[in-house]
Tab-separated table of N, CA and C in Angstrom:
chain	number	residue	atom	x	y	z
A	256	UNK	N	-20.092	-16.701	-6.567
A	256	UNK	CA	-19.938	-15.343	-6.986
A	256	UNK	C	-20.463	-15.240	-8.403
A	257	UNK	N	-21.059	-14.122	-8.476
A	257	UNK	CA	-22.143	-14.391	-10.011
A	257	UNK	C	-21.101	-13.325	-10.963
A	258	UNK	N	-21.175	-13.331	-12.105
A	258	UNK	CA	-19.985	-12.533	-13.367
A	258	UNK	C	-20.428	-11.624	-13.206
A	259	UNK	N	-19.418	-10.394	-13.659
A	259	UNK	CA	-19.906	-9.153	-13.460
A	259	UNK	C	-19.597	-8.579	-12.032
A	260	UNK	N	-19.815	-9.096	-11.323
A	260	UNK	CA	-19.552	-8.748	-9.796
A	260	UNK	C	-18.228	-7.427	-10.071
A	261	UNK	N	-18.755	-6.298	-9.117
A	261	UNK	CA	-17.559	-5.460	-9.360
A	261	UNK	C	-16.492	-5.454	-8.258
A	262	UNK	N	-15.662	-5.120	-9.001
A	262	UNK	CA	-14.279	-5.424	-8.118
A	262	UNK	C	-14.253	-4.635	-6.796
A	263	UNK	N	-13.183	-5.068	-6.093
A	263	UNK	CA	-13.253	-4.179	-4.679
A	263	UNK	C	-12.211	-3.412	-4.602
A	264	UNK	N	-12.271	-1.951	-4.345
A	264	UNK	CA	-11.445	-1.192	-3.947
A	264	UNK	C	-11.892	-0.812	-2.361
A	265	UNK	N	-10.117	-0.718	-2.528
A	265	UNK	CA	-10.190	0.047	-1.011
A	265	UNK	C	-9.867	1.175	-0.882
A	266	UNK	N	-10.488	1.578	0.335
A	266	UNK	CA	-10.591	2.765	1.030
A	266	UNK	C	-8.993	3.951	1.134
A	267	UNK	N	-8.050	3.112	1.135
A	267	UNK	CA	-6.553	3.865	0.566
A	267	UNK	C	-6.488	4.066	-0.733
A	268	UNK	N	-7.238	3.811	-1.671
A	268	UNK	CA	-7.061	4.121	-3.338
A	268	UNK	C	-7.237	5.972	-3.185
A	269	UNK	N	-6.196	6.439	-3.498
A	269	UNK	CA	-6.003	7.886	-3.525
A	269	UNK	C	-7.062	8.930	-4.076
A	270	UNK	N	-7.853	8.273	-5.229
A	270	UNK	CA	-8.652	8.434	-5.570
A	270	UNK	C	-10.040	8.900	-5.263
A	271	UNK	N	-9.933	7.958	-3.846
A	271	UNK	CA	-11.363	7.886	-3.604
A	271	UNK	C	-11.462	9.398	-2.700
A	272	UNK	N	-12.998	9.492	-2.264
A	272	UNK	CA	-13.426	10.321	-1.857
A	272	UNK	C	-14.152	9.922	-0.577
A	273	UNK	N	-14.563	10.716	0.207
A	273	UNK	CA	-15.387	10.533	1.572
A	273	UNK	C	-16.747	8.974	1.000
A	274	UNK	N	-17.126	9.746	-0.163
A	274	UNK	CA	-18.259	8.280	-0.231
A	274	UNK	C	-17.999	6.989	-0.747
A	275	UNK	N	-16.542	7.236	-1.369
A	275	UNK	CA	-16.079	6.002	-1.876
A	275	UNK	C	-15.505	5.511	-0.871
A	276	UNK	N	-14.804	5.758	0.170
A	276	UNK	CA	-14.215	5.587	1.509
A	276	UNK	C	-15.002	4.381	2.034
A	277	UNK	N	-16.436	5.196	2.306
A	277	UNK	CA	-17.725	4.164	3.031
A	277	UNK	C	-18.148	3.186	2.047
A	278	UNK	N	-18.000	3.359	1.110
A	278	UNK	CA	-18.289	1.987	0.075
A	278	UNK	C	-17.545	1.090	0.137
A	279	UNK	N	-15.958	1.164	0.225
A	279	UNK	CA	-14.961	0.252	0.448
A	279	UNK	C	-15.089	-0.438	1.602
A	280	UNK	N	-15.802	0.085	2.236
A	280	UNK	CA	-15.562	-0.259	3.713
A	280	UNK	C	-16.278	-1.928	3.725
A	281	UNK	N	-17.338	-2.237	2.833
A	281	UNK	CA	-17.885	-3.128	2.779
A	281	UNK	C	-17.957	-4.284	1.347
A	282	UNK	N	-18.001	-5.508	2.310
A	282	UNK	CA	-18.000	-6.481	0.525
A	282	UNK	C	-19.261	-6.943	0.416
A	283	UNK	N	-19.907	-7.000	-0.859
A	283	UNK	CA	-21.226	-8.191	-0.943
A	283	UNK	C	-21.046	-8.874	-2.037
A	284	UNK	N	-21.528	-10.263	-1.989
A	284	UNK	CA	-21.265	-11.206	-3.072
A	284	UNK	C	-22.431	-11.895	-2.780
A	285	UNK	N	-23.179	-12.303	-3.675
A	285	UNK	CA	-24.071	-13.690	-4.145
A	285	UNK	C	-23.218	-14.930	-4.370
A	286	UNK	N	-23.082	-15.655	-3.898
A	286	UNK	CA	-23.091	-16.755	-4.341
A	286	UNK	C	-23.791	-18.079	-4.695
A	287	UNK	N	-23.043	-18.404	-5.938
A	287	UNK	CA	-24.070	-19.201	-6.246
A	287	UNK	C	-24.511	-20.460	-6.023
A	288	UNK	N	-26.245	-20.908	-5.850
A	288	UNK	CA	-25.998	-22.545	-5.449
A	288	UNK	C	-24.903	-23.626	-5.484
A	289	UNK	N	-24.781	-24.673	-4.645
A	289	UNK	CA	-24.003	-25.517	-4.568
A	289	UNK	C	-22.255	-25.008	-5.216
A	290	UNK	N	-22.260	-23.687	-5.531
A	290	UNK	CA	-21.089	-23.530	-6.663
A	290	UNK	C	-19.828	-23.329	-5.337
A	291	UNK	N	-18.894	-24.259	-5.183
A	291	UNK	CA	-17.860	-24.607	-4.338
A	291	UNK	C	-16.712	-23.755	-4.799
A	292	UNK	N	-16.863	-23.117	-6.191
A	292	UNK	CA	-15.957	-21.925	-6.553
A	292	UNK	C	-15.952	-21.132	-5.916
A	293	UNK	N	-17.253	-20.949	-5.279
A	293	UNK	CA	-17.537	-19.299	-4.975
A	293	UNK	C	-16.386	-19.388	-3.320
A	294	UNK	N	-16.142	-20.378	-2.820
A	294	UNK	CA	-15.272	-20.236	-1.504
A	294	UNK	C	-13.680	-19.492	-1.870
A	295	UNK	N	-12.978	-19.937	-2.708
A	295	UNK	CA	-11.710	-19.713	-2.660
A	295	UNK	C	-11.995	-17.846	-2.960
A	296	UNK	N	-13.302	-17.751	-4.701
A	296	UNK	CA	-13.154	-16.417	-4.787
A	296	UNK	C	-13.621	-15.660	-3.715
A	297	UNK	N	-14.399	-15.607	-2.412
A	297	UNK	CA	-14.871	-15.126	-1.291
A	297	UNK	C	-13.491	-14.773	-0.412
A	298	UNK	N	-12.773	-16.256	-0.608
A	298	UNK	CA	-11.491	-15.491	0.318
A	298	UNK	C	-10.286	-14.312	-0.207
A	299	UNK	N	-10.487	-14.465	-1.668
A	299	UNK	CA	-9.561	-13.867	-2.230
A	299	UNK	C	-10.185	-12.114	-2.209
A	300	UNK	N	-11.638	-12.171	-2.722
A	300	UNK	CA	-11.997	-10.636	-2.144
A	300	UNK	C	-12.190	-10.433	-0.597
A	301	UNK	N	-12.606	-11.316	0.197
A	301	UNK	CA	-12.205	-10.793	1.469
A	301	UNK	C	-10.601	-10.209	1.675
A	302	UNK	N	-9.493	-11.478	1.486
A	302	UNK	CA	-8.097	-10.284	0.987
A	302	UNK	C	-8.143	-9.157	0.794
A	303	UNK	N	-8.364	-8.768	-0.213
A	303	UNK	CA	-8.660	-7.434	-0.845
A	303	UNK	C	-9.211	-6.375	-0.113
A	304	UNK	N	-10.112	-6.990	0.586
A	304	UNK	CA	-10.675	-5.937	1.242
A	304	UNK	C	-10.187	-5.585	2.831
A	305	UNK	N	-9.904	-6.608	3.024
A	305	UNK	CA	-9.031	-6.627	4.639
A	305	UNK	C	-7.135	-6.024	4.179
A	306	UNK	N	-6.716	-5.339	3.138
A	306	UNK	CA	-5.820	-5.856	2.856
A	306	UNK	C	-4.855	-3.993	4.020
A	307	UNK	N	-5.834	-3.510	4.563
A	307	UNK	CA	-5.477	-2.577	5.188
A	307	UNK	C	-5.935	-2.809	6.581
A	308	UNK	N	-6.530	-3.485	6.549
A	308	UNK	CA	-7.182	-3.627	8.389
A	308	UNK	C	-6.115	-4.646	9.721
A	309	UNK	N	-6.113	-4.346	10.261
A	309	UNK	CA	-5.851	-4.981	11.470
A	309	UNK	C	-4.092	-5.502	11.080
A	310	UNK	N	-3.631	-6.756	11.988
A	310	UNK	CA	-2.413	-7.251	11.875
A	310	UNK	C	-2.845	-8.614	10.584
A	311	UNK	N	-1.588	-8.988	9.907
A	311	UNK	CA	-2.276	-10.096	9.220
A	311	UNK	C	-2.735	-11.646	9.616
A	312	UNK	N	-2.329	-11.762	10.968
A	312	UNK	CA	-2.705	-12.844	11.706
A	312	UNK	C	-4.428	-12.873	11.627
A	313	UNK	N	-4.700	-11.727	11.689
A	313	UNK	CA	-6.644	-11.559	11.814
A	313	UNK	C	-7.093	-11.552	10.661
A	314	UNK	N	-6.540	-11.077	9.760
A	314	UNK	CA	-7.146	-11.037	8.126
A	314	UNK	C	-6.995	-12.908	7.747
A	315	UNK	N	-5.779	-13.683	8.034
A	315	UNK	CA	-5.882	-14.675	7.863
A	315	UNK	C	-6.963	-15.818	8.599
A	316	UNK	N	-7.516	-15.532	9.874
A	316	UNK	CA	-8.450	-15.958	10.870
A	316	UNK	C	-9.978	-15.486	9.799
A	317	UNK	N	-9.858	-14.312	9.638
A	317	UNK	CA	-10.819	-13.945	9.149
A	317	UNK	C	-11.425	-14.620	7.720
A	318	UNK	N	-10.469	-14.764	6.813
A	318	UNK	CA	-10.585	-15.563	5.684
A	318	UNK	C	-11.127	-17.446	5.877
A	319	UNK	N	-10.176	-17.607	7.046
A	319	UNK	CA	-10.343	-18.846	7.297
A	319	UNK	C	-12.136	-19.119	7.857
A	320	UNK	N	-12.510	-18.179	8.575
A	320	UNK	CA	-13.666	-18.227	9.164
A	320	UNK	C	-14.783	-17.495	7.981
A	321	UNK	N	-14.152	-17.316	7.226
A	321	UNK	CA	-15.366	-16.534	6.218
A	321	UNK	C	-15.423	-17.908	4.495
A	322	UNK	N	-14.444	-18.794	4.733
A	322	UNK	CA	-14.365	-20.266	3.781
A	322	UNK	C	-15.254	-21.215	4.293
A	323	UNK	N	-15.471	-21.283	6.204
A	323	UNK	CA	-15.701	-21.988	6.884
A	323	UNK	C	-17.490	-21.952	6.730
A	324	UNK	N	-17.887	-20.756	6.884
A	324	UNK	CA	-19.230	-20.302	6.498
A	324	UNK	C	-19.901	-19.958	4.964
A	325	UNK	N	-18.849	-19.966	4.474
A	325	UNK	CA	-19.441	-19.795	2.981
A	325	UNK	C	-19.795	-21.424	2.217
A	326	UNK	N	-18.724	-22.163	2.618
A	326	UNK	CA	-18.955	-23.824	2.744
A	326	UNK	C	-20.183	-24.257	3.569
A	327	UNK	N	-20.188	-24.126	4.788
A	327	UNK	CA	-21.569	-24.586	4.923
A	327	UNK	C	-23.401	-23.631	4.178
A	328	UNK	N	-23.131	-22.392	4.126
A	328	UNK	CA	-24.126	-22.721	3.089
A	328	UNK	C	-23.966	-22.945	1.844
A	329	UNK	N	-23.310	-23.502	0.991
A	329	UNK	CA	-23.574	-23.860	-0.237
A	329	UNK	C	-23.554	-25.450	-0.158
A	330	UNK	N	-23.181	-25.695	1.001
A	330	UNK	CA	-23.357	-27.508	1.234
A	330	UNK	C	-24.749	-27.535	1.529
A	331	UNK	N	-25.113	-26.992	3.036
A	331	UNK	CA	-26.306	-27.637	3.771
A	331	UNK	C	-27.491	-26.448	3.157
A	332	UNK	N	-27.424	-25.953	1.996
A	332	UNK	CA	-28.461	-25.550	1.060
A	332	UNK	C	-28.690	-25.406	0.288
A	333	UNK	N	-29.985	-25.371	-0.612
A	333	UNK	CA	-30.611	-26.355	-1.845
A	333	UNK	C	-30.690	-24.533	-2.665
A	334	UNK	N	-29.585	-23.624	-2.482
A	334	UNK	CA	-30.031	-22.119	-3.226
A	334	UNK	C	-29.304	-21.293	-2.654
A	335	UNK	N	-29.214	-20.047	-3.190
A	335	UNK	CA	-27.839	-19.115	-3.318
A	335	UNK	C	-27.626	-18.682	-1.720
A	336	UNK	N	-26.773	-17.747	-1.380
A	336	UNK	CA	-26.417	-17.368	-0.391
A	336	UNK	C	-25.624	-15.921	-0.510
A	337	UNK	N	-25.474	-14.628	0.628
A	337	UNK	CA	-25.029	-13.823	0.339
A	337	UNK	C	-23.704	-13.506	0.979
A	338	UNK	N	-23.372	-13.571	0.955
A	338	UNK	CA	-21.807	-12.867	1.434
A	338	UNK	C	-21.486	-11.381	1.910
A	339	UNK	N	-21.507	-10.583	2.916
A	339	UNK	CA	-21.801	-9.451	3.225
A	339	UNK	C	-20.632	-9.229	4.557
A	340	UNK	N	-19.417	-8.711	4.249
A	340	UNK	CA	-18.161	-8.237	5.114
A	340	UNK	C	-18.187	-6.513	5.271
A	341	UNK	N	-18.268	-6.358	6.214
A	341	UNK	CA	-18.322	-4.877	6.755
A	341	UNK	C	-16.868	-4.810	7.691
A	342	UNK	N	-16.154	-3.523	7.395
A	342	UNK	CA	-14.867	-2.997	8.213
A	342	UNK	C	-15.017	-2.258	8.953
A	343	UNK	N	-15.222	-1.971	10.280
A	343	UNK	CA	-15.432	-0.611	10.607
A	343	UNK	C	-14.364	-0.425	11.961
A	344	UNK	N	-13.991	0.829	12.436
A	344	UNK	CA	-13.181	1.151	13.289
A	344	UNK	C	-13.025	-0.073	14.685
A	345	UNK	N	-13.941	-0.228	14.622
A	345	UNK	CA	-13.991	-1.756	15.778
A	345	UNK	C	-13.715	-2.642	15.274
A	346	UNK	N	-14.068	-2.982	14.078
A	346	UNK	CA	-13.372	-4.687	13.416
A	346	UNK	C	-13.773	-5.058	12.284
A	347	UNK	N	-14.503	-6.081	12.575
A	347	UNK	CA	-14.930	-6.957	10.915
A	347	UNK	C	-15.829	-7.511	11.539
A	348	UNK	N	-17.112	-7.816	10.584
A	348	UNK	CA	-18.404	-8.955	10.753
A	348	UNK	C	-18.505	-9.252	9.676
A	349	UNK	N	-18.536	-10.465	9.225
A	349	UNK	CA	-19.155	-11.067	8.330
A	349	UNK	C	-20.172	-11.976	8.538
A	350	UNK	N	-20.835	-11.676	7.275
A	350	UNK	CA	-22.544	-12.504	7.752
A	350	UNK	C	-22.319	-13.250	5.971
A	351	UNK	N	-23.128	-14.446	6.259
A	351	UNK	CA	-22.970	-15.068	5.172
A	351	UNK	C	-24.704	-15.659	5.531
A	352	UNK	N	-25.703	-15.290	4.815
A	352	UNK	CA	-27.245	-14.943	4.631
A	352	UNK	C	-27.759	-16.461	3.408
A	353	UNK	N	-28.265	-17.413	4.369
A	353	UNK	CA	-29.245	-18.205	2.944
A	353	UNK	C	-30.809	-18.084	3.615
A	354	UNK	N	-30.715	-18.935	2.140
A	354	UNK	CA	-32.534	-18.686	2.535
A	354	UNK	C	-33.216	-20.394	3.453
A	355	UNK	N	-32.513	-20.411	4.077
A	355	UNK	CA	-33.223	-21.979	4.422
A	355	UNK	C	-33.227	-21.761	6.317
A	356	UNK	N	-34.549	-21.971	6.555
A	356	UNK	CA	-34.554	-21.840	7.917
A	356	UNK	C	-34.087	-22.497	8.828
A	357	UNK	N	-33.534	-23.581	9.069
A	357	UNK	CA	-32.959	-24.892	9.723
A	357	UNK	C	-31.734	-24.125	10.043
A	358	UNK	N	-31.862	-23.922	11.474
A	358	UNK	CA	-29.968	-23.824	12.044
A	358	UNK	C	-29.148	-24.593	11.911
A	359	UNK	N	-28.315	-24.012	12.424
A	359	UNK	CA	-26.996	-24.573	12.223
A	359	UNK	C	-26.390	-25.056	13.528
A	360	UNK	N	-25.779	-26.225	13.449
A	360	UNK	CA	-25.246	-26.814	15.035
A	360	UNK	C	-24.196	-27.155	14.952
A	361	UNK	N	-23.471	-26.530	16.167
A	361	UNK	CA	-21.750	-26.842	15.840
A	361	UNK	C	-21.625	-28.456	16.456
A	362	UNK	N	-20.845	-29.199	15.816
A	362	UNK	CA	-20.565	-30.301	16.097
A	362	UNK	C	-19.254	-30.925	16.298
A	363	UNK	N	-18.469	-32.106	16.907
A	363	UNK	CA	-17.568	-32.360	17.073
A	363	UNK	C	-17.556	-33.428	16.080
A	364	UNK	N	-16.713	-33.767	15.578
A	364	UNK	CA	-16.629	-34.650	14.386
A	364	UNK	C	-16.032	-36.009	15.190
A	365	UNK	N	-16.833	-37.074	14.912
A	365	UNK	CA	-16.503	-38.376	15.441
A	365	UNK	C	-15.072	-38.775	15.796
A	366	UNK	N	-14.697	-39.119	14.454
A	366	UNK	CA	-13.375	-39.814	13.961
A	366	UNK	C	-12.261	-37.968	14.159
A	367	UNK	N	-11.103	-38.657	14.450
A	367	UNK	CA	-10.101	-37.815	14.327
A	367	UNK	C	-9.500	-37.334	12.915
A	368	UNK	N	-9.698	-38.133	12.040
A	368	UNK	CA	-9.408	-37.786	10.983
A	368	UNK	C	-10.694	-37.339	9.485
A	369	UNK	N	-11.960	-37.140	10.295
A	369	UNK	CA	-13.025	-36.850	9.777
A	369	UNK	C	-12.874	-35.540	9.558
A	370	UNK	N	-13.023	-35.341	8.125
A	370	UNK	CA	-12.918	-33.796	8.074
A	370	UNK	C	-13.963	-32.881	8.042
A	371	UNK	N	-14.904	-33.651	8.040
A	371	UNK	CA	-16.527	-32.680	8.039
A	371	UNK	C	-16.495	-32.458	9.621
A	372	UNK	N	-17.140	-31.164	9.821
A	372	UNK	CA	-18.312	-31.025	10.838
A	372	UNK	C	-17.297	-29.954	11.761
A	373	UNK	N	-16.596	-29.436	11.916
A	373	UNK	CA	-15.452	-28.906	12.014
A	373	UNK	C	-15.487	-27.174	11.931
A	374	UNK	N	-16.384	-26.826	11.198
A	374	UNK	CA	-16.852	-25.447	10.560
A	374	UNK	C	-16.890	-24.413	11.815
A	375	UNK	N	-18.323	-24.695	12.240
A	375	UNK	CA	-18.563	-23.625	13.450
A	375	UNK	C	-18.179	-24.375	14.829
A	376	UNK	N	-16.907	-25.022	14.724
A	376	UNK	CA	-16.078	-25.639	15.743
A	376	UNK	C	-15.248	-24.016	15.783
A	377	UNK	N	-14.858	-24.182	14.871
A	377	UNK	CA	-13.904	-23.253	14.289
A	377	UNK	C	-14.268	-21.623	14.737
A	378	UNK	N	-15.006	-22.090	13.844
A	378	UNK	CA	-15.717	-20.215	14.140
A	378	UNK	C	-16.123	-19.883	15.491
A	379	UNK	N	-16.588	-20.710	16.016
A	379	UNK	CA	-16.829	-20.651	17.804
A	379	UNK	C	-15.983	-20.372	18.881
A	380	UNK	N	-14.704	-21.045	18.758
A	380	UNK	CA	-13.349	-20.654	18.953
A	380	UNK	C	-12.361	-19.673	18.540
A	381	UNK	N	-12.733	-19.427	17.374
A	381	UNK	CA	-11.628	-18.143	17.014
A	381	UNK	C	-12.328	-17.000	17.083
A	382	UNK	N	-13.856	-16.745	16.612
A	382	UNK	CA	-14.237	-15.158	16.804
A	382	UNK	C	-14.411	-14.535	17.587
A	383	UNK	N	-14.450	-13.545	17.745
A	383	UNK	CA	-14.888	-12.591	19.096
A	383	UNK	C	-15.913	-12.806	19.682
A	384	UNK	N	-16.827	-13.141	18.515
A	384	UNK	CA	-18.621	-13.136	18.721
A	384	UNK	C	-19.048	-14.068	17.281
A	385	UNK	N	-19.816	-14.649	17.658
A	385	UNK	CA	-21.080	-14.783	16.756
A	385	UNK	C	-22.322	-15.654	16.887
A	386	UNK	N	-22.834	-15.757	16.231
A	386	UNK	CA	-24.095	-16.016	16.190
A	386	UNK	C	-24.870	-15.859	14.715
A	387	UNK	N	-26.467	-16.804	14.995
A	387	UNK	CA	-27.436	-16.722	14.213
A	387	UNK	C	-28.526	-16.099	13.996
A	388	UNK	N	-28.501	-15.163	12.926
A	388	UNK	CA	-30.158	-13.593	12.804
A	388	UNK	C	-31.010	-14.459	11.919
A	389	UNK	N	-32.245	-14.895	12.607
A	389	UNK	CA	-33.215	-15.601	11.920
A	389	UNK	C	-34.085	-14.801	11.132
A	390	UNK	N	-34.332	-14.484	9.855
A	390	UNK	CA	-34.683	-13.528	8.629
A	390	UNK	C	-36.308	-14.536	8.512
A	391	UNK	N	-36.946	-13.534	8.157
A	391	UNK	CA	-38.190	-14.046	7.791
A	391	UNK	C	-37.947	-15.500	6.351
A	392	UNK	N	-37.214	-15.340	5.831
A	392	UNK	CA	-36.972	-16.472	4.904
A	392	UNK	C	-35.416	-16.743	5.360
A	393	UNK	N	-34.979	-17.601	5.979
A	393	UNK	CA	-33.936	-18.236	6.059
A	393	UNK	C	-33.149	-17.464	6.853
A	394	UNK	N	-31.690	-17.376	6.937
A	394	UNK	CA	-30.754	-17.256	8.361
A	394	UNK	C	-29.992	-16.419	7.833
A	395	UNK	N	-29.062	-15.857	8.839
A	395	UNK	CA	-27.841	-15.270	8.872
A	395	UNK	C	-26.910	-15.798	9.644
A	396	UNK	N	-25.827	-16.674	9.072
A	396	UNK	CA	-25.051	-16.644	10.547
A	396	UNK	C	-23.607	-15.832	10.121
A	397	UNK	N	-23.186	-15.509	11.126
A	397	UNK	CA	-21.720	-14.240	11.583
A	397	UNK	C	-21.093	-14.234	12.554
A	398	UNK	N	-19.632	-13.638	12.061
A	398	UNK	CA	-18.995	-13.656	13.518
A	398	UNK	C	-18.360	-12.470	12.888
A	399	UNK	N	-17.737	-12.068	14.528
A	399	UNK	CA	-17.376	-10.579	14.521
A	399	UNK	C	-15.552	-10.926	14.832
A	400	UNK	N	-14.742	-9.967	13.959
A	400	UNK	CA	-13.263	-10.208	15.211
A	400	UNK	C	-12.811	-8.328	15.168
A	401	UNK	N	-12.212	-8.002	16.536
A	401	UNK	CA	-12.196	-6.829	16.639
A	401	UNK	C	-10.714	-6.575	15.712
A	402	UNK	N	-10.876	-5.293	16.146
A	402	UNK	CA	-9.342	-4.897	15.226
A	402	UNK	C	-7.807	-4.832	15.607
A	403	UNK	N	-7.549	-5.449	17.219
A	403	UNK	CA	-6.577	-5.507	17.452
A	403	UNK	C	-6.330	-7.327	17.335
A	404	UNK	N	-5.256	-7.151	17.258
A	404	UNK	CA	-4.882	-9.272	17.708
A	404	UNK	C	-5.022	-9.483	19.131
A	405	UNK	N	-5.600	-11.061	18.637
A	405	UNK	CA	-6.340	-11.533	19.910
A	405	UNK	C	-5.050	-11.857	20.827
């Protein structure tokens, strides 16, 4: 997450208006190369921004699956990555965007007590949906969870 980044309000701030409404509705963050900070602050504004949506069993799934993907790109790439959570009456998608073309393969981790490789184990199993949007420079991968509990 780069400084400066502006904070997130939500869409219940009394304040807001019809266009601030649709602005809340969505998060974006840069994060920065290899920077392993940027996971915890990703989950803490995802919080924030889920902090009206769905039951909290899904906001917690959701966080967990949005640490899970923000970790693998700042591991398995050599440059920043974007962070991009959308709310909408159907659910949540988050896409987490680098620039490196090489997919991504879910894997089973050898050893039982191996903690790598585990990621889009995860995400494969808990989301509704997802998948990989191949971008003329590098990937998108996302998963979707709707707005009721699974």
């Amino acid at each position: 997450m780069t400084a400066g980044a502006s904070p997130v309000r939500t869409a219940g701030d009394e304040e807001f208006g019809e266009a601030d409404r649709a602005a809340a509705s969505q998060l974006r963050r840069r994060l920065g190369r290899a920077d392993l900070r940027a996971v915890p602050e990703a989950r803490r504004a995802l919080r924030e921004l889920l902090h009206r949506w769905g039951p909290p069993e899904r906001s917690e799934v959701a966080e967990l699956l949005t640490s899970e993907l923000v970790t693998n790109a700042l591991v398995h790439t050599d440059d920043d990555a974007i962070l991009t959570a959308t709310v909408s009456p159907d659910g949540l998608r988050v896409e987490v965007r680098d620039f490196v073309a090489r997919g991504p393969r879910p894997r089973v981790p050898v050893a039982a007590e191996d903690t790598n490789g585990r990621g889009l184990v995860l995400v494969e199993s808990l989301a509704d949906d997802w998948g990989v949007c191949p971008h003329e420079i590098g990937k998108s991968v996302w998963f979707e969870l709707g707005g009721r509990a699974a």
